[in-house]
């Protein structure tokens, strides 16, 4: 699939917001899914080689959005795309979040984990949910799109490790205090955070959906490079993050095999 | 697709000479959602063993410059589940099915081969060259006597299906292995499997792969693959399936010139599932433009005059 | 440049562990016009033989995906002209001189080594792994007995200079060759030389290189080089100079982690002559930031725990 | 060295004109020299790997120009450079043309061989020479910058193989008719043309300088990948195109070993 870059906006030192026009794609996408995107415009160069997985951060008006952090050569190349450039991708891929209606839900996002959560917040809000977003980052530079998020949530609780924005400390602390008040929790971010959030939810007996992030080659279920270990009854079984995930029931993940 | 793409390999007629490589195309069904797999010449499925195999712990893959390392560890559902659960679905698509398989002992190789010989598949591809499992696999592919031994025994056990042996590039002289296969009765060889490689995360100081080393694939290795197919072609008479770093139709022509009768596309499937179909279309155009009525006309026609 | 970069390798003190690789830096003088070569840890000059050698006919080089093929054929001015015409000029620059050399017979190897042993150079690097000449070269590097033999004889002939043996990656098991060198008395090994590759011009149907095959170098081969240095390091006690696809300081650290005590930068010199100097500066920064007081502290410290 | 892209103008389907600002470089460059240019803006990708050699087509006002034809991935990437982008190169490299004063000279250029000839024409004109340029291409698309060339030559004779511009036929034909009238000949283009031009000059006993084009890895004389065979007395010796060339005395080249 191909789309046209509508916007590739730098949000701060690390983060970018990329908007791509692609009619065919947009009608099929579900909240929680991701794209595999080619991090260069050139079909005739092969470094970087593989497509990069990025969560779908929004879908509207025949366009979809991605939020990404520049961490290596793929995302650096992505950041150099110009407006109106054509970009290639496979999408939509993966499973999706369970979308409740008219419930109280908490979203917990860490750093770049905000990407799928952004669309999730909007969608749940539209379905009549009360949406609280707990959003943590290392520094003020790791919490982006706050204005837009405020509009699409009922409460936005921001934390940073160094206190440079919002409350100082881990995002799991304010979340833990209120966990009992929610019907459902959704989370995306670094694995240790996901584990803590899942454990808090398990203890409080609240269902939790976790969006996991594994290195991927194909994104289609073929290479078996993205295995996640999940408890099924007494057994620990293998799931492919790209097909059976990226969204998993947080209560079933075998964290010890992942971190 | 035109008739000119039809390719007879080991007596089997493929629609075209473009087959998807083992381990890079799952059981084919994963891709059926994304492309029309019946347009492919064939599919070589993920390496099958007697029993279900869980593979290596994570991490299993890492990108390198114009290549990737993998140490999947030959995870597969096992031969019975493959035949019962995957094959019937796969057979709904009109394309040839090559079953890549492996064992830890010669007996295991023979047993899997026997089972597959009676199954509804078109051809067997024996993997004696996977660098990512400790027992078996590579040991067979890096000792010419073992290569002969396992090939001879498996071939003897087969009644119905042609046997193709997949060679390891991690050897001093691939000609010796190609010859060993031919002498042991192999109907064809495929080359190459992945080069053994490694990479280390300089921040954590840990290897990127749990398995420490892994198989290097992708366009980075193409010159090695071309050289080895060339050497093998000048050594044996059985047909060769060329593999290694194919990204577009030009690469397919290059493999043809040095001696491939058909090719497999591997890592490219990850980059874009449309690539093998695009290659088929482009190859057709190339053949029309150059007045080539069959891919076999190209095979081995590299001009070595000076 | 700081003291922390000082690297003792085979008893010789290099300013830093970054040496330019044989065949990619001419006789050093070519680069002296473009960069300050005295900043380098050392220079390994183009492979020298007893007599002047004209090398292979053209074409000799071709780019591949993230790599290049070369079949220069060890063109060089011969050991006497090197010593008389090149060395005095080169010695005006304050950097260590490693002389890469080769022969077609053991006697020739020994003779060149003897001549160099009495010349004003710092270290000898014996090339038994060049894939681009028919006689000698690779034959010594792909047969462990020959490797032992030539190393043993050359080492015996040397009185003054340390001997480093450069290994071929075109072997099934590099450990065997590393061990053969160590047992034969080599003071160090360097790894890797180029992988044997080939590419074909699909329009003319001719190989891109006159020599048909050539040596593959550049970032494409780094994962193979890293794996081989890792294997060699776990096999022998003599120090290892890591070579293969180094493009920046991260690559140098990666080679250090798997066991290199120093490194050589090859193809990167073609891409930008500033690269080795930039690597030295960046490595210094890395060492400061990570509180590493000498490159040797890194050597072989890859974390293999799971 | 680094420079800023001032202009990267598409001349026609195949040809581009690239202008780069680089003060330090410009004062050192001589007519006939070339640059090794990095065909991508990114230091963190390695495909294509090597720099590409391009002849210097003009130097003025702290800028230098290149004329290039898109033939493969390197030149394709070059064509995608945006204005104000930074571009890396090593330069100036190689030897130079012998610059006469107040003489009658012929320049013979084939296709992309026009690049160094462009600057040569201007320079010789400024030195009081009468400059005739014979410029051949396959089709009208292979003869570019005709306006500018007309200004900087006394006679501009254009030929194309198919007659789509100028005279139909090989450029060597009209040149041959007039060869006797020149004091010196300079030529750049495809090897068979260079050989023919050289032979015409040898027969007419006119000195001829040829700019040769060999595949290069380093451009600095180190890799020995760009060997040219030249007659020195009875011997045929090897020269490096990048250092001892790219300009050679056409009477000395051992063509049989080159083509
Ligand atoms: C389902 C899924 C959804 C994702 N969604 C987003 C998103 O919306 N926004 C975003 O910025 N990132 C997202 N990621 C992570 C993103 O894919 C990686 O950051 C990206 O591939 C890095 O590419 P690179 O070439 O820039 O880095 P590389 O040069 O490949 O690596 C640079 C660094 O990033 C790390 N890294 C590379 N790939 C991954 C990965 N898949 N997961 C974690 N770390 C990695 C490497 O270990 C290395 O330290 C997602 C990943 C997955 C699997
Ligand atoms: C001293 C010198 C000066 C040059 N000046 C110019 C110039 O001013 N303008 C210009 O357009 N080109 C010039 N060239 C040729 C130019 O270097 C090549 O066209 C370019 O390197 C091709 O790169 P690519 O990546 O686009 O093509 P590739 O993908 O590398 O190759 C594509 C095609 O071009 C051919 N090719 C590649 N390199 C060369 C080469 N060095 N010479 C001839 N053919 C080659 C290949 O055989 C292949 O058919 C010059 C070459 C030299 C040696
Ligand atoms: C992720 C992955 C898994 C693979 N699994 C197998 C396998 O099970 N059996 C096998 O014979 N080859 C396997 N291979 C090797 C490929 O079939 C192919 O030989 C190799 O990747 C080179 O081709 P390429 O460069 O086109 O990928 C695997 C390769 C990759 C990348
Ligand atoms: C053009 C060229 C010429 C080379 N000549 C020699 C040589 O004379 N002797 C030698 O031991 N290695 C030679 N090599 C191999 C390099 O020294 C080095 O081992 C190899 O290129 C891998 O390193 P790299 O990937 O950094 O280039 C040559 C390599 C290239 C590219
Ligand atoms: S990324 Fe290939 S199976 Fe999930
Ligand atoms: S290009 Fe390297 S010597 Fe001329």
PDB file of C-alpha atoms and ligand atoms in Angstrom, chain C residues 61, chain D residues 215-226 240-243, ligand 6:
ATOM      1  CA  UNK C  61      35.904  -3.431  -8.507  1.00  0.00           C
TER       2      UNK C  61
ATOM      3  CA  UNK D 215      34.664   2.890 -12.183  1.00  0.00           C
ATOM      4  CA  UNK D 216      36.225   4.168  -8.953  1.00  0.00           C
ATOM      5  CA  UNK D 217      36.112   3.160  -5.323  1.00  0.00           C
ATOM      6  CA  UNK D 218      38.400   5.649  -3.566  1.00  0.00           C
ATOM      7  CA  UNK D 219      39.227   8.359  -6.102  1.00  0.00           C
ATOM      8  CA  UNK D 220      42.459   8.955  -4.170  1.00  0.00           C
ATOM      9  CA  UNK D 221      44.863   6.471  -5.691  1.00  0.00           C
ATOM     10  CA  UNK D 222      44.638   3.901  -2.936  1.00  0.00           C
ATOM     11  CA  UNK D 223      42.409   1.057  -4.102  1.00  0.00           C
ATOM     12  CA  UNK D 224      43.976   0.393  -7.526  1.00  0.00           C
ATOM     13  CA  UNK D 225      40.529  -0.200  -8.931  1.00  0.00           C
ATOM     14  CA  UNK D 226      40.692   2.334 -11.780  1.00  0.00           C
ATOM     15  CA  UNK D 240      45.432   5.213 -11.915  1.00  0.00           C
ATOM     16  CA  UNK D 241      42.624   7.085 -13.618  1.00  0.00           C
ATOM     17  CA  UNK D 242      41.856   8.971 -10.396  1.00  0.00           C
ATOM     18  CA  UNK D 243      45.336  10.325  -9.686  1.00  0.00           C
TER      19      UNK D 243
HETATM   20  S1  LIG E   6      39.694   4.883  -7.613  1.00  0.00           S
HETATM   21 FE1  LIG E   6      40.967   3.995  -6.107  1.00  0.00          FE
HETATM   22  S2  LIG E   6      42.927   4.075  -7.075  1.00  0.00           S
HETATM   23 FE2  LIG E   6      41.674   5.143  -8.456  1.00  0.00          FE
END
